Amino acid sequence: MTQTRKTKWAWALGTFFGAGLLKPGPGTYGSIAALGLWYAAAHAFHPTATTLIIATAIAAIAATLIGIPAATIVARESGREDPGHVVIDEVAGQLIALIVMRPDWQHAVIALILFRIFDIWKPWPIRRLEALPEGTGIMLDDVAAGVLALIVGLVISRFV
């Protein structure tokens, strides 16, 4: 019996500390985990709007930069091109969608719904990004979905 080697840091971050192992819909759990941390931090620390925007952008960039190698390693060790249990990409995309949202539950839900729609639907040119190699492709399609959700969310938040 052979045991597959798992790189602990990559699996911890790639599955976002186990959120990606939940069923059904691990991507939604990853998005909800990111949203929950953002919401909790916004209400625990009471940052100014500018500070929250900057902190969220930094967190999204960090998740993306760490997520690319983590997703690559987990995909290789899983033997799958884009394993569903890798949700660090959803975390990065969801954080991007939240960058300019007000920290109330209505705007958080708008960002969540928009991100999940664009992540699942993957309109052009988002779908093309999946073709990039390994962790880059895994991450960048969700980053693009997050950017699209951010733009649409900005428009919607003007009316809500």
PDB file of C-alpha atoms in Angstrom:
ATOM      1  CA  MET A   1       0.000   0.000   0.000  1.00  0.00           C
ATOM      2  CA  THR A   2       1.486   3.335  -1.066  1.00  0.00           C
ATOM      3  CA  GLN A   3       0.690   6.592   0.629  1.00  0.00           C
ATOM      4  CA  THR A   4       0.578   9.812  -1.331  1.00  0.00           C
ATOM      5  CA  ARG A   5       2.934  12.447   0.034  1.00  0.00           C
ATOM      6  CA  LYS A   6       1.174  15.663   0.989  1.00  0.00           C
ATOM      7  CA  THR A   7       2.964  18.956   1.375  1.00  0.00           C
ATOM      8  CA  LYS A   8       1.309  20.179   4.576  1.00  0.00           C
ATOM      9  CA  TRP A   9       1.560  23.942   4.031  1.00  0.00           C
ATOM     10  CA  ALA A  10       0.241  23.654   0.458  1.00  0.00           C
ATOM     11  CA  TRP A  11      -2.707  21.477   1.488  1.00  0.00           C
ATOM     12  CA  ALA A  12      -3.537  23.718   4.458  1.00  0.00           C
ATOM     13  CA  LEU A  13      -3.565  26.854   2.301  1.00  0.00           C
ATOM     14  CA  GLY A  14      -4.848  25.235  -0.894  1.00  0.00           C
ATOM     15  CA  THR A  15      -7.909  23.815   0.878  1.00  0.00           C
ATOM     16  CA  PHE A  16      -8.095  26.989   2.992  1.00  0.00           C
ATOM     17  CA  PHE A  17      -7.670  25.085   6.225  1.00  0.00           C
ATOM     18  CA  GLY A  18     -10.131  22.380   5.255  1.00  0.00           C
ATOM     19  CA  ALA A  19     -12.958  24.458   3.781  1.00  0.00           C
ATOM     20  CA  GLY A  20     -12.278  22.817   0.413  1.00  0.00           C
ATOM     21  CA  LEU A  21     -12.864  19.385   1.902  1.00  0.00           C
ATOM     22  CA  LEU A  22     -16.500  20.179   2.745  1.00  0.00           C
ATOM     23  CA  LYS A  23     -19.235  18.838   0.501  1.00  0.00           C
ATOM     24  CA  PRO A  24     -21.202  19.680  -1.542  1.00  0.00           C
ATOM     25  CA  GLY A  25     -19.807  22.740  -3.271  1.00  0.00           C
ATOM     26  CA  PRO A  26     -16.353  23.215  -1.758  1.00  0.00           C
ATOM     27  CA  GLY A  27     -15.850  26.436  -3.760  1.00  0.00           C
ATOM     28  CA  THR A  28     -18.846  28.017  -2.074  1.00  0.00           C
ATOM     29  CA  TYR A  29     -17.466  27.019   1.334  1.00  0.00           C
ATOM     30  CA  GLY A  30     -14.138  28.647   0.422  1.00  0.00           C
ATOM     31  CA  SER A  31     -15.934  31.844  -0.613  1.00  0.00           C
ATOM     32  CA  ILE A  32     -18.020  31.876   2.563  1.00  0.00           C
ATOM     33  CA  ALA A  33     -14.901  31.319   4.695  1.00  0.00           C
ATOM     34  CA  ALA A  34     -13.165  34.293   3.055  1.00  0.00           C
ATOM     35  CA  LEU A  35     -16.260  36.452   3.433  1.00  0.00           C
ATOM     36  CA  GLY A  36     -16.640  35.415   7.072  1.00  0.00           C
ATOM     37  CA  LEU A  37     -13.051  36.342   7.902  1.00  0.00           C
ATOM     38  CA  TRP A  38     -13.385  39.685   6.093  1.00  0.00           C
ATOM     39  CA  TYR A  39     -16.661  40.472   7.862  1.00  0.00           C
ATOM     40  CA  ALA A  40     -15.320  39.432  11.274  1.00  0.00           C
ATOM     41  CA  ALA A  41     -12.138  41.488  10.825  1.00  0.00           C
ATOM     42  CA  ALA A  42     -14.111  44.535   9.676  1.00  0.00           C
ATOM     43  CA  HIS A  43     -16.327  44.356  12.756  1.00  0.00           C
ATOM     44  CA  ALA A  44     -13.606  43.420  15.234  1.00  0.00           C
ATOM     45  CA  PHE A  45     -11.110  46.111  14.227  1.00  0.00           C
ATOM     46  CA  HIS A  46     -13.475  48.856  12.975  1.00  0.00           C
ATOM     47  CA  PRO A  47     -11.102  50.097  10.258  1.00  0.00           C
ATOM     48  CA  THR A  48     -11.764  53.214   8.236  1.00  0.00           C
ATOM     49  CA  ALA A  49     -13.179  52.590   4.765  1.00  0.00           C
ATOM     50  CA  THR A  50      -9.771  53.278   3.206  1.00  0.00           C
ATOM     51  CA  THR A  51      -7.979  50.954   5.618  1.00  0.00           C
ATOM     52  CA  LEU A  52     -10.492  48.168   4.935  1.00  0.00           C
ATOM     53  CA  ILE A  53     -10.044  48.599   1.164  1.00  0.00           C
ATOM     54  CA  ILE A  54      -6.244  48.479   1.467  1.00  0.00           C
ATOM     55  CA  ALA A  55      -6.260  45.515   3.875  1.00  0.00           C
ATOM     56  CA  THR A  56      -8.684  43.558   1.677  1.00  0.00           C
ATOM     57  CA  ALA A  57      -6.605  44.261  -1.441  1.00  0.00           C
ATOM     58  CA  ILE A  58      -3.425  43.155   0.345  1.00  0.00           C
ATOM     59  CA  ALA A  59      -5.142  39.979   1.563  1.00  0.00           C
ATOM     60  CA  ALA A  60      -6.386  39.238  -1.985  1.00  0.00           C
ATOM     61  CA  ILE A  61      -2.909  39.754  -3.441  1.00  0.00           C
ATOM     62  CA  ALA A  62      -1.326  37.596  -0.728  1.00  0.00           C
ATOM     63  CA  ALA A  63      -3.886  34.812  -1.281  1.00  0.00           C
ATOM     64  CA  THR A  64      -3.172  34.938  -5.016  1.00  0.00           C
ATOM     65  CA  LEU A  65       0.619  34.912  -4.689  1.00  0.00           C
ATOM     66  CA  ILE A  66       0.602  32.134  -2.080  1.00  0.00           C
ATOM     67  CA  GLY A  67      -2.228  30.329  -3.865  1.00  0.00           C
ATOM     68  CA  ILE A  68      -0.394  29.809  -7.154  1.00  0.00           C
ATOM     69  CA  PRO A  69       2.351  27.554  -5.724  1.00  0.00           C
ATOM     70  CA  ALA A  70      -0.030  25.943  -3.208  1.00  0.00           C
ATOM     71  CA  ALA A  71      -2.584  25.108  -5.924  1.00  0.00           C
ATOM     72  CA  THR A  72       0.194  23.761  -8.173  1.00  0.00           C
ATOM     73  CA  ILE A  73       1.481  21.445  -5.455  1.00  0.00           C
ATOM     74  CA  VAL A  74      -1.963  20.188  -4.394  1.00  0.00           C
ATOM     75  CA  ALA A  75      -2.988  19.605  -8.025  1.00  0.00           C
ATOM     76  CA  ARG A  76       0.187  17.605  -8.679  1.00  0.00           C
ATOM     77  CA  GLU A  77      -0.154  15.600  -5.478  1.00  0.00           C
ATOM     78  CA  SER A  78      -3.847  14.961  -6.203  1.00  0.00           C
ATOM     79  CA  GLY A  79      -3.104  13.884  -9.752  1.00  0.00           C
ATOM     80  CA  ARG A  80      -5.830  16.258 -10.979  1.00  0.00           C
ATOM     81  CA  GLU A  81      -5.562  19.324 -13.170  1.00  0.00           C
ATOM     82  CA  ASP A  82      -7.949  21.537 -11.158  1.00  0.00           C
ATOM     83  CA  PRO A  83      -9.023  19.690  -8.015  1.00  0.00           C
ATOM     84  CA  GLY A  84     -12.281  20.889  -6.493  1.00  0.00           C
ATOM     85  CA  HIS A  85     -10.826  20.804  -2.996  1.00  0.00           C
ATOM     86  CA  VAL A  86      -8.404  23.604  -3.902  1.00  0.00           C
ATOM     87  CA  VAL A  87     -10.353  26.692  -2.806  1.00  0.00           C
ATOM     88  CA  ILE A  88      -7.599  29.253  -2.217  1.00  0.00           C
ATOM     89  CA  ASP A  89      -8.590  30.530  -5.669  1.00  0.00           C
ATOM     90  CA  GLU A  90     -12.131  31.196  -4.419  1.00  0.00           C
ATOM     91  CA  VAL A  91     -10.685  32.922  -1.356  1.00  0.00           C
ATOM     92  CA  ALA A  92      -8.620  35.284  -3.542  1.00  0.00           C
ATOM     93  CA  GLY A  93     -11.506  35.954  -5.941  1.00  0.00           C
ATOM     94  CA  GLN A  94     -13.983  36.537  -3.133  1.00  0.00           C
ATOM     95  CA  LEU A  95     -11.647  38.973  -1.420  1.00  0.00           C
ATOM     96  CA  ILE A  96     -11.276  40.891  -4.677  1.00  0.00           C
ATOM     97  CA  ALA A  97     -15.071  41.071  -4.982  1.00  0.00           C
ATOM     98  CA  LEU A  98     -15.193  42.501  -1.435  1.00  0.00           C
ATOM     99  CA  ILE A  99     -12.515  45.194  -1.865  1.00  0.00           C
ATOM    100  CA  VAL A 100     -14.869  48.177  -2.166  1.00  0.00           C
ATOM    101  CA  MET A 101     -17.947  46.769  -0.462  1.00  0.00           C
ATOM    102  CA  ARG A 102     -19.300  48.322   2.702  1.00  0.00           C
ATOM    103  CA  PRO A 103     -18.907  45.926   5.635  1.00  0.00           C
ATOM    104  CA  ASP A 104     -22.594  45.177   6.127  1.00  0.00           C
ATOM    105  CA  TRP A 105     -24.339  41.889   5.478  1.00  0.00           C
ATOM    106  CA  GLN A 106     -26.297  43.150   2.433  1.00  0.00           C
ATOM    107  CA  HIS A 107     -23.161  44.182   0.541  1.00  0.00           C
ATOM    108  CA  ALA A 108     -21.305  41.072   1.660  1.00  0.00           C
ATOM    109  CA  VAL A 109     -24.085  38.881   0.236  1.00  0.00           C
ATOM    110  CA  ILE A 110     -24.086  40.873  -3.030  1.00  0.00           C
ATOM    111  CA  ALA A 111     -20.325  40.284  -3.368  1.00  0.00           C
ATOM    112  CA  LEU A 112     -20.726  36.581  -2.554  1.00  0.00           C
ATOM    113  CA  ILE A 113     -23.537  36.012  -5.057  1.00  0.00           C
ATOM    114  CA  LEU A 114     -21.829  37.966  -7.832  1.00  0.00           C
ATOM    115  CA  PHE A 115     -18.520  36.193  -7.330  1.00  0.00           C
ATOM    116  CA  ARG A 116     -20.100  32.732  -7.273  1.00  0.00           C
ATOM    117  CA  ILE A 117     -22.105  33.511 -10.436  1.00  0.00           C
ATOM    118  CA  PHE A 118     -19.026  34.665 -12.360  1.00  0.00           C
ATOM    119  CA  ASP A 119     -16.860  31.868 -10.948  1.00  0.00           C
ATOM    120  CA  ILE A 120     -19.325  29.163 -11.989  1.00  0.00           C
ATOM    121  CA  TRP A 121     -20.418  30.739 -15.290  1.00  0.00           C
ATOM    122  CA  LYS A 122     -16.911  31.834 -16.331  1.00  0.00           C
ATOM    123  CA  PRO A 123     -17.868  34.192 -19.160  1.00  0.00           C
ATOM    124  CA  TRP A 124     -15.309  35.052 -21.833  1.00  0.00           C
ATOM    125  CA  PRO A 125     -12.449  35.817 -21.310  1.00  0.00           C
ATOM    126  CA  ILE A 126     -12.425  34.263 -17.811  1.00  0.00           C
ATOM    127  CA  ARG A 127     -12.722  30.703 -19.146  1.00  0.00           C
ATOM    128  CA  ARG A 128      -9.590  31.165 -21.262  1.00  0.00           C
ATOM    129  CA  LEU A 129      -7.512  31.770 -18.136  1.00  0.00           C
ATOM    130  CA  GLU A 130      -8.156  28.184 -17.002  1.00  0.00           C
ATOM    131  CA  ALA A 131      -5.863  27.069 -19.834  1.00  0.00           C
ATOM    132  CA  LEU A 132      -2.841  28.662 -18.169  1.00  0.00           C
ATOM    133  CA  PRO A 133      -0.513  26.087 -16.622  1.00  0.00           C
ATOM    134  CA  GLU A 134      -1.055  24.548 -13.191  1.00  0.00           C
ATOM    135  CA  GLY A 135      -1.665  26.886 -10.238  1.00  0.00           C
ATOM    136  CA  THR A 136      -1.634  29.959 -12.457  1.00  0.00           C
ATOM    137  CA  GLY A 137      -4.688  28.733 -14.371  1.00  0.00           C
ATOM    138  CA  ILE A 138      -6.370  27.499 -11.205  1.00  0.00           C
ATOM    139  CA  MET A 139      -5.970  30.909  -9.564  1.00  0.00           C
ATOM    140  CA  LEU A 140      -6.335  33.470 -12.350  1.00  0.00           C
ATOM    141  CA  ASP A 141      -9.788  32.478 -13.599  1.00  0.00           C
ATOM    142  CA  ASP A 142     -11.105  33.126 -10.079  1.00  0.00           C
ATOM    143  CA  VAL A 143      -9.123  36.354  -9.806  1.00  0.00           C
ATOM    144  CA  ALA A 144     -10.795  37.501 -13.045  1.00  0.00           C
ATOM    145  CA  ALA A 145     -14.223  36.411 -11.743  1.00  0.00           C
ATOM    146  CA  GLY A 146     -13.491  38.459  -8.611  1.00  0.00           C
ATOM    147  CA  VAL A 147     -12.594  41.519 -10.686  1.00  0.00           C
ATOM    148  CA  LEU A 148     -15.818  41.183 -12.687  1.00  0.00           C
ATOM    149  CA  ALA A 149     -17.830  40.760  -9.463  1.00  0.00           C
ATOM    150  CA  LEU A 150     -16.058  43.829  -8.047  1.00  0.00           C
ATOM    151  CA  ILE A 151     -17.025  45.958 -11.064  1.00  0.00           C
ATOM    152  CA  VAL A 152     -20.651  44.804 -11.127  1.00  0.00           C
ATOM    153  CA  GLY A 153     -20.831  45.059  -7.338  1.00  0.00           C
ATOM    154  CA  LEU A 154     -19.631  48.657  -7.494  1.00  0.00           C
ATOM    155  CA  VAL A 155     -22.474  49.499  -9.864  1.00  0.00           C
ATOM    156  CA  ILE A 156     -25.084  47.664  -7.781  1.00  0.00           C
ATOM    157  CA  SER A 157     -23.845  49.170  -4.502  1.00  0.00           C
ATOM    158  CA  ARG A 158     -24.543  52.656  -5.856  1.00  0.00           C
ATOM    159  CA  PHE A 159     -28.259  51.771  -5.747  1.00  0.00           C
ATOM    160  CA  VAL A 160     -28.380  49.671  -2.548  1.00  0.00           C
TER     161      VAL A 160
END
